[in-house]
XYZ file of C-alpha atoms in Angstrom:
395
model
C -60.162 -81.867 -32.781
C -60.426 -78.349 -31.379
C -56.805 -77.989 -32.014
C -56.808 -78.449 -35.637
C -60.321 -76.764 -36.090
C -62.429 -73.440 -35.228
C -65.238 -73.642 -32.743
C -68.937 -73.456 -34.226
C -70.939 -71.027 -34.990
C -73.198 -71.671 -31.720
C -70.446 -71.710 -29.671
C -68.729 -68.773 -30.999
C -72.300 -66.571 -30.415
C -72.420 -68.195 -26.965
C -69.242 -67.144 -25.997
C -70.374 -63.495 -26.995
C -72.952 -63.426 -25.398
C -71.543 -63.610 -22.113
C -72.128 -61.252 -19.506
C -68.792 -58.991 -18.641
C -68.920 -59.381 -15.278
C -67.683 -61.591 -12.700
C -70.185 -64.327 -11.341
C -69.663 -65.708 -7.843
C -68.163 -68.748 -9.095
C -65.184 -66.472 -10.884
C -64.811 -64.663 -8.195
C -64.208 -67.448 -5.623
C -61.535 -68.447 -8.031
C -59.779 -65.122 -8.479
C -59.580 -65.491 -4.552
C -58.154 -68.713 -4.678
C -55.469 -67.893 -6.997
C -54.734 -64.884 -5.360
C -54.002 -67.357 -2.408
C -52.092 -68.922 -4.533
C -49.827 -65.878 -5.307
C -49.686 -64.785 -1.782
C -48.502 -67.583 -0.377
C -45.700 -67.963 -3.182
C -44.258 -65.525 -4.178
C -41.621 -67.255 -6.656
C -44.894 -69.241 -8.849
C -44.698 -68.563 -12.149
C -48.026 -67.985 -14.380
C -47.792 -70.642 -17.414
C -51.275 -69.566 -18.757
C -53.792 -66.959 -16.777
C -56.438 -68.532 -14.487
C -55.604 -72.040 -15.866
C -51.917 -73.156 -15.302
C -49.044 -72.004 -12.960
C -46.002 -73.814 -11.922
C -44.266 -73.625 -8.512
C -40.689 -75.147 -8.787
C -38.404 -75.916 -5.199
C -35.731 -77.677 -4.460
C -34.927 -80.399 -1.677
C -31.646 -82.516 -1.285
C -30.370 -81.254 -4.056
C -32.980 -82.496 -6.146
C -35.525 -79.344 -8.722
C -38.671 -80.113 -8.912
C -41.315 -78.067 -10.410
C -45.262 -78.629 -8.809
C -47.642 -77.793 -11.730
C -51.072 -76.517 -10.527
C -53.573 -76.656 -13.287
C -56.679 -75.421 -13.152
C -60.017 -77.169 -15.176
C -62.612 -75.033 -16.596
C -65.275 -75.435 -13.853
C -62.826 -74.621 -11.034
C -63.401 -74.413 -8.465
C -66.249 -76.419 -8.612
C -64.255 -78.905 -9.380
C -60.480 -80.141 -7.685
C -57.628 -78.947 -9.277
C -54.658 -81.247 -11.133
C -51.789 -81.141 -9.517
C -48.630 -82.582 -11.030
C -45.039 -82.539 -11.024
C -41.871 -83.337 -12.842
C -39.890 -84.887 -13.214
C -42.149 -87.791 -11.997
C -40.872 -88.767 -8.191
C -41.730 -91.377 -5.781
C -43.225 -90.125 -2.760
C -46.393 -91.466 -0.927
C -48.676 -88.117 -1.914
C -47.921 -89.483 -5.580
C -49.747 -91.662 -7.490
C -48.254 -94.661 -8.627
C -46.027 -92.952 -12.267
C -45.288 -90.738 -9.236
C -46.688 -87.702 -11.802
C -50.182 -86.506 -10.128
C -50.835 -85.755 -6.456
C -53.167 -87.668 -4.332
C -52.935 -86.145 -1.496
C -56.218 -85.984 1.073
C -56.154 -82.255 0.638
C -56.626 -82.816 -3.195
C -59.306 -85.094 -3.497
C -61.745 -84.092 -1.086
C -60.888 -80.194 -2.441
C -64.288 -78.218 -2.124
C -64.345 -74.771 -3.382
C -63.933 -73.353 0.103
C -60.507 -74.997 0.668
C -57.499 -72.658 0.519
C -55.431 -73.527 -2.476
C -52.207 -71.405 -1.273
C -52.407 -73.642 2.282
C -52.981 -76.589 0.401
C -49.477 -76.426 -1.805
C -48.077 -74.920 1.341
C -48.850 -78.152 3.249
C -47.505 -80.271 0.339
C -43.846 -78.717 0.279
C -43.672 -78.864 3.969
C -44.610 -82.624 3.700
C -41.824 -83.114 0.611
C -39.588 -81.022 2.939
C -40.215 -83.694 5.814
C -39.807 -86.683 3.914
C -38.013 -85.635 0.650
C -38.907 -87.553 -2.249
C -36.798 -89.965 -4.628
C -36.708 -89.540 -9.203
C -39.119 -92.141 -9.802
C -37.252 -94.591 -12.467
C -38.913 -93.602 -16.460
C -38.313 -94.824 -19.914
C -36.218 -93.365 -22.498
C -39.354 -91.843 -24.486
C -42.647 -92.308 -25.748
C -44.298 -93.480 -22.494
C -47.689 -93.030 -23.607
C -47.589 -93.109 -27.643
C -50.249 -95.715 -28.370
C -51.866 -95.689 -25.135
C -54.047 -93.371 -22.793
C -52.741 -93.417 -19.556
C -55.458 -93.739 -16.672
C -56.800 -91.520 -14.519
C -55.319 -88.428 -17.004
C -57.673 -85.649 -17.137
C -57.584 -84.557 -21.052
C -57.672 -80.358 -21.732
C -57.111 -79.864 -25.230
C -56.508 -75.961 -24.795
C -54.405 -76.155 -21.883
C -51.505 -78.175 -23.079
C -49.660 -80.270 -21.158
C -50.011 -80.200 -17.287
C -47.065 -82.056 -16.452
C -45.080 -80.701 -18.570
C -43.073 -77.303 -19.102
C -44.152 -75.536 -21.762
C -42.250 -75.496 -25.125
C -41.934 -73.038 -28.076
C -41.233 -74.966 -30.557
C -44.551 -76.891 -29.608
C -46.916 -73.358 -29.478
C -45.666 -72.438 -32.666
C -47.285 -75.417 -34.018
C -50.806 -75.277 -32.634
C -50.899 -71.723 -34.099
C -49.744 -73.185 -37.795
C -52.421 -76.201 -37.107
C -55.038 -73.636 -36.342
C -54.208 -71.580 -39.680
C -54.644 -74.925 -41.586
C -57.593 -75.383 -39.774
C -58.941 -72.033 -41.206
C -58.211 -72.768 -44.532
C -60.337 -76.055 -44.266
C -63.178 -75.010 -42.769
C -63.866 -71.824 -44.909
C -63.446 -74.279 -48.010
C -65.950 -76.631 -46.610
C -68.624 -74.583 -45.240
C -70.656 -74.666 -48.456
C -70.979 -78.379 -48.625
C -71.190 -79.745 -44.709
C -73.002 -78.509 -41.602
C -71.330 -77.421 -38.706
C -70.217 -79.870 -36.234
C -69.524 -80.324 -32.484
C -65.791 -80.174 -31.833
C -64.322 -83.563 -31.183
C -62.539 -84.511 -28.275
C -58.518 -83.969 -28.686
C -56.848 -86.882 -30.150
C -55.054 -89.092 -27.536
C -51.793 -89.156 -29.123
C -51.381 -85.704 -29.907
C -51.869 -84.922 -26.279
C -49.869 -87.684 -24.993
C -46.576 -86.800 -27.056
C -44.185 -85.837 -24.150
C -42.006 -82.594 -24.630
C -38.481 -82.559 -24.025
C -37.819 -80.430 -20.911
C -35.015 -77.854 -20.754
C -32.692 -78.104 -18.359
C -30.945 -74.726 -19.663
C -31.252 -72.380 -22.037
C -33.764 -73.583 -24.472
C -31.776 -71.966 -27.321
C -29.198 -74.394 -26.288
C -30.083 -77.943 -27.142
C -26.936 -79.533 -26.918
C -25.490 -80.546 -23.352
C -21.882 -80.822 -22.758
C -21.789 -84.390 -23.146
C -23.194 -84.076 -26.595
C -25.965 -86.241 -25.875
C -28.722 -83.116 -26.042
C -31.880 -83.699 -28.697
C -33.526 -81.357 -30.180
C -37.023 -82.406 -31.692
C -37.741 -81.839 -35.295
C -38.601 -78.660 -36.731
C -42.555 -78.320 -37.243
C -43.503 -77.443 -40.784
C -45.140 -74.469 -41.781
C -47.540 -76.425 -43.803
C -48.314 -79.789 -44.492
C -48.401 -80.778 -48.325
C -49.846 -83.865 -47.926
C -53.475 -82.111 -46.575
C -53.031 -79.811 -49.756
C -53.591 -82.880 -51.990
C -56.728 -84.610 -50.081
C -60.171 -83.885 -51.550
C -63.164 -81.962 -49.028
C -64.621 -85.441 -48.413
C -61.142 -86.757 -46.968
C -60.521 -84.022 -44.842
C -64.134 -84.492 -43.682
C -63.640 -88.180 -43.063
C -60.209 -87.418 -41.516
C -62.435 -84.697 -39.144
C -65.166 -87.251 -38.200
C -62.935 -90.368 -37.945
C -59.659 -90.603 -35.141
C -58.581 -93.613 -37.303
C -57.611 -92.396 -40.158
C -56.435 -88.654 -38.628
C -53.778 -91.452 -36.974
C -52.944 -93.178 -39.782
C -52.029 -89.707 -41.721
C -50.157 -88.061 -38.388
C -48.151 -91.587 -38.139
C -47.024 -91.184 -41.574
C -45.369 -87.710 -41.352
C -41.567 -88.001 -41.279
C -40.909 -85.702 -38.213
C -42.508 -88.189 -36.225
C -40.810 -91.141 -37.868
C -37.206 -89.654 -37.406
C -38.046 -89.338 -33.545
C -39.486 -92.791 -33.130
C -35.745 -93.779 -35.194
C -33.880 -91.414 -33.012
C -35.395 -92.978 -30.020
C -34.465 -96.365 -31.411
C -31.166 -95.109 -31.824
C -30.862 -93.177 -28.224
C -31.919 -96.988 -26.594
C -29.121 -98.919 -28.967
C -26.763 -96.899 -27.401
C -27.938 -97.034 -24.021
C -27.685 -100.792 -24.327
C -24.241 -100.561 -25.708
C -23.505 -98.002 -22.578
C -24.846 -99.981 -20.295
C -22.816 -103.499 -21.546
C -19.449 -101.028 -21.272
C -20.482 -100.554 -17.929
C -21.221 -104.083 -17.244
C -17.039 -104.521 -18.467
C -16.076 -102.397 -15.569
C -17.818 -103.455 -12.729
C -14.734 -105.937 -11.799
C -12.176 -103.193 -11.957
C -14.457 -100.933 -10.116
C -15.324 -103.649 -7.405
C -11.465 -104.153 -7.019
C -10.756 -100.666 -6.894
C -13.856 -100.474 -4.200
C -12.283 -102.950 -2.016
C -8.846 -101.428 -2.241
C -9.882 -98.449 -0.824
C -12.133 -100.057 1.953
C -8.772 -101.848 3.186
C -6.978 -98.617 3.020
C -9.366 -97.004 5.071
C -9.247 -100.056 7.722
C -5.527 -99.665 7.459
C -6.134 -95.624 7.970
C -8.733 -96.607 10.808
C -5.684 -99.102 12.566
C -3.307 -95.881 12.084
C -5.595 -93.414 13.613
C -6.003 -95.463 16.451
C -2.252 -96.226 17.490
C -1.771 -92.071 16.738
C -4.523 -91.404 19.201
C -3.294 -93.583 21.856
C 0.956 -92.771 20.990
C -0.505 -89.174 21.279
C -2.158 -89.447 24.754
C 0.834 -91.102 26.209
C 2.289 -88.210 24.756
C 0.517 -85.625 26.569
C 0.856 -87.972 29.743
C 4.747 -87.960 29.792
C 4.555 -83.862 28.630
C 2.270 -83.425 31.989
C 4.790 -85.562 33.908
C 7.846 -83.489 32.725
C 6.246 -80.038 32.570
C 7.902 -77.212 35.219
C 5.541 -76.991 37.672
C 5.226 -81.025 37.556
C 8.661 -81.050 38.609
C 8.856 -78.541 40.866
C 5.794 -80.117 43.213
C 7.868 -83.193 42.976
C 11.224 -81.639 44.282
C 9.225 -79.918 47.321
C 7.750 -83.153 48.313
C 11.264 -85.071 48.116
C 12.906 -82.309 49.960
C 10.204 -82.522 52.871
C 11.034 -86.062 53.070
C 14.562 -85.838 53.147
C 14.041 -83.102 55.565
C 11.272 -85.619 57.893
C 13.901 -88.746 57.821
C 17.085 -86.018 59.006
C 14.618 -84.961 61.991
C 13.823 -88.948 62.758
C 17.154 -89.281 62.602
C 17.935 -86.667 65.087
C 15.478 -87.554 67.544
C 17.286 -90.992 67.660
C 20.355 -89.908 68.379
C 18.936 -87.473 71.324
C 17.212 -90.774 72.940
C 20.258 -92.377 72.736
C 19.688 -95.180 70.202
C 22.061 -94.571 67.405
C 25.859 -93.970 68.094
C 27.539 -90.373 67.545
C 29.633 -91.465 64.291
C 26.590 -92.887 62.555
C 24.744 -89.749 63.686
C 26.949 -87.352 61.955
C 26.798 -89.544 58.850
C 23.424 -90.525 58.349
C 22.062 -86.766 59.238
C 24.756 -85.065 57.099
C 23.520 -87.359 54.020
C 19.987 -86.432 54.321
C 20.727 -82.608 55.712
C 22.456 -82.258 52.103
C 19.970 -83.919 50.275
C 17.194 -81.471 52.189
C 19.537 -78.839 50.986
C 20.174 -79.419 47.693
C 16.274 -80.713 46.980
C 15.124 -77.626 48.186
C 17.580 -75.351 46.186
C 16.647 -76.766 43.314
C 12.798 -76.464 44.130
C 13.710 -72.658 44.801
C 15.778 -72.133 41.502
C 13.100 -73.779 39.633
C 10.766 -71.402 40.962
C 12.663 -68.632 39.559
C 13.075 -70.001 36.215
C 8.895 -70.463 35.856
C 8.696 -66.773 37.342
C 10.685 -65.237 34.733
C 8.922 -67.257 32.102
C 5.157 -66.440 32.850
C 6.891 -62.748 32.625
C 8.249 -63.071 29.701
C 5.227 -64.368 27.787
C 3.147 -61.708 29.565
C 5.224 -59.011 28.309
């Protein structure tokens, strides 16, 4: 109940009697979070010594590591947390707190700033997934396990809100009101542990602006307004807000009937009607979309069939370009006119040995004399005309 009212008397003198100084214990910590700071630099301070948040980004996907701190730190391990909740295999199983090794068997010697170091590089090496959650209200009648409870540190999960500080400081004037009327007739007592399902409320998370509420889409929320005062406590007599003090029960049954909290649990309602009605639209589509799906995969086969008669077209191509080019042509004319040339000398040779007559002589070795001839002219002029191109593109 510490959020609703003042401390005691004995632990008010306690606190003021203090020592100013720093004891061993606090000063191990300020090393620690100086670690902390150190090692990254972009970690944002949420509430001194006691909450900071660390946000980073991997495929695409923010995600912002909150590092809470208890009150016996670091005697005891600290809470780390992110969100939005992820699957990963450092995360616990609503993929919100970190069990990593380097968590649990924390001693006040370990190095904080090493230990969220080793974490991102481990999220950088296998990059978590959004963990699937429900529209709201995950925890509104229930205490999720294994969720350490710190009344005056908010929400460690969770960013904090405005809206939401501006109402623990009108609780706490209410709270001041009742307690200086009552001190006359009832003893101090021991502040009760925070209420479950004041703690567990979630808080909507900007993505934005936080002046901005509404998305693009139109499908933004913005929470109810917190009152300024409550009415309904004005009316109750000292021995109701006593019992309401010293009994959970019926502090539930009052916060349960207040109409802020009664539009959200309709708005929710309303949010998961038309999620359902969404979702059945979407349902309506999935033919069309599955036809539409397989239309394009047998254009891209098609595309694939095309690319592949291109590729080959295109390399026979480049083959019959090669085949055709100058030079290609050239080597090919001085090879055919050194053949020509080869048969006129066999030719001659069997005339001089006597084994062809003088009339097929002259007309066989003519033939392949002009062929020589003209071959090698041609190699020659061809010559010319790739000498006076490689100057031309030089110049």
């Amino acid at each position: 109940m510490s959020w609703l009212f003042p401390l005691t008397k004995s632990a008010s003198s306690s606190a003021a009697g203090s020592p100013g100084g720093l004891t061993s214990l606090q000063q191990q910590k300020q090393r620690l979070i100086e670690s902390l700071r150190s090692s990254h630099s972009s970690i944002a301070e949420i509430q001194k010594d006691v909450e900071y948040r660390l946000p980073f980004s991997v495929n695409n996907l923010t995600i912002n590591i909150n590092i809470l701190l208890p009150p016996q730190f670091p005697q005891e391990k600290p809470v780390i947390s992110v969100y939005p909740p992820i699957r990963h295999h450092l995360m616990d199983k609503q993929g919100i707190y970190v069990t990593s090794p380097l968590v649990n068997n924390f001693t006040m010697h370990s190095d904080l700033g090493k230990i969220i170091q080793s974490l991102l590089d481990e999220f950088w090496k296998n990059p978590p997934v959004l963990a699937p959650t429900s529209a709201a209200f995950p925890y509104l009648y229930s205490n999720p396990g294994g969720m350490p409870s710190y009344a005056s540190q908010g929400f460690p999960f969770l960013p904090s809100f405005p809206p939401q500080e501006a109402s623990r400081t009108v609780s706490l004037s209410v709270a001041d009101t009742v307690s200086s009327s009552t001190t006359s007739y009832t003893t101090a007592k021991p502040a009760a542990p925070s209420f479950g399902i004041l703690s567990n409320l979630p808080l909507p998370v900007p993505t934005a602006d936080t002046s901005v509420q509404i998305s693009q889409n139109g499908l933004g929320y913005r929470m109810p307004d917190v009152p300024d005062e409550f009415p309904e406590l004005s009316e109750l007599s000292v021995s109701q807000l006593t019992d309401m003090n010293e009994q959970e029960e019926i502090l539930l049954e009052q916060f349960l009937t207040l109409p802020q909290l009664k539009q959200i649990i309709t708005d929710k309602d309303n949010l998961v009607k038309s999620i359902e009605e969404l979702a059945r639209k979407n349902l309506l589509l999935e033919p069309s979309l599955e036809a539409k799906r397989q239309t394009v995969l047998d254009k891209y086969e098609l595309l694939t069939q095309m690319k592949s008669t291109f590729e080959k077209k295109m390399q026979r191509q480049h083959e019959l370009s090669e085949s055709c080019s100058a030079s290609a042509l050239q080597a090919r004319l001085k090879v055919a006119a050194h053949e020509a040339e080869e048969e006129s000398d066999n030719i001659a040779e069997d005339f001089l040995e006597g084994k062809t007559e003088i009339d097929d002589f002259l007309s066989s070795f003519m033939e392949k004399r002009t062929v020589c001839h003209c071959r090698r002219a041609k190699e020659e002029k061809l010559q010319q005309v790739i000498a006076m191109h490689s100057q031309f593109h030089a110049s």
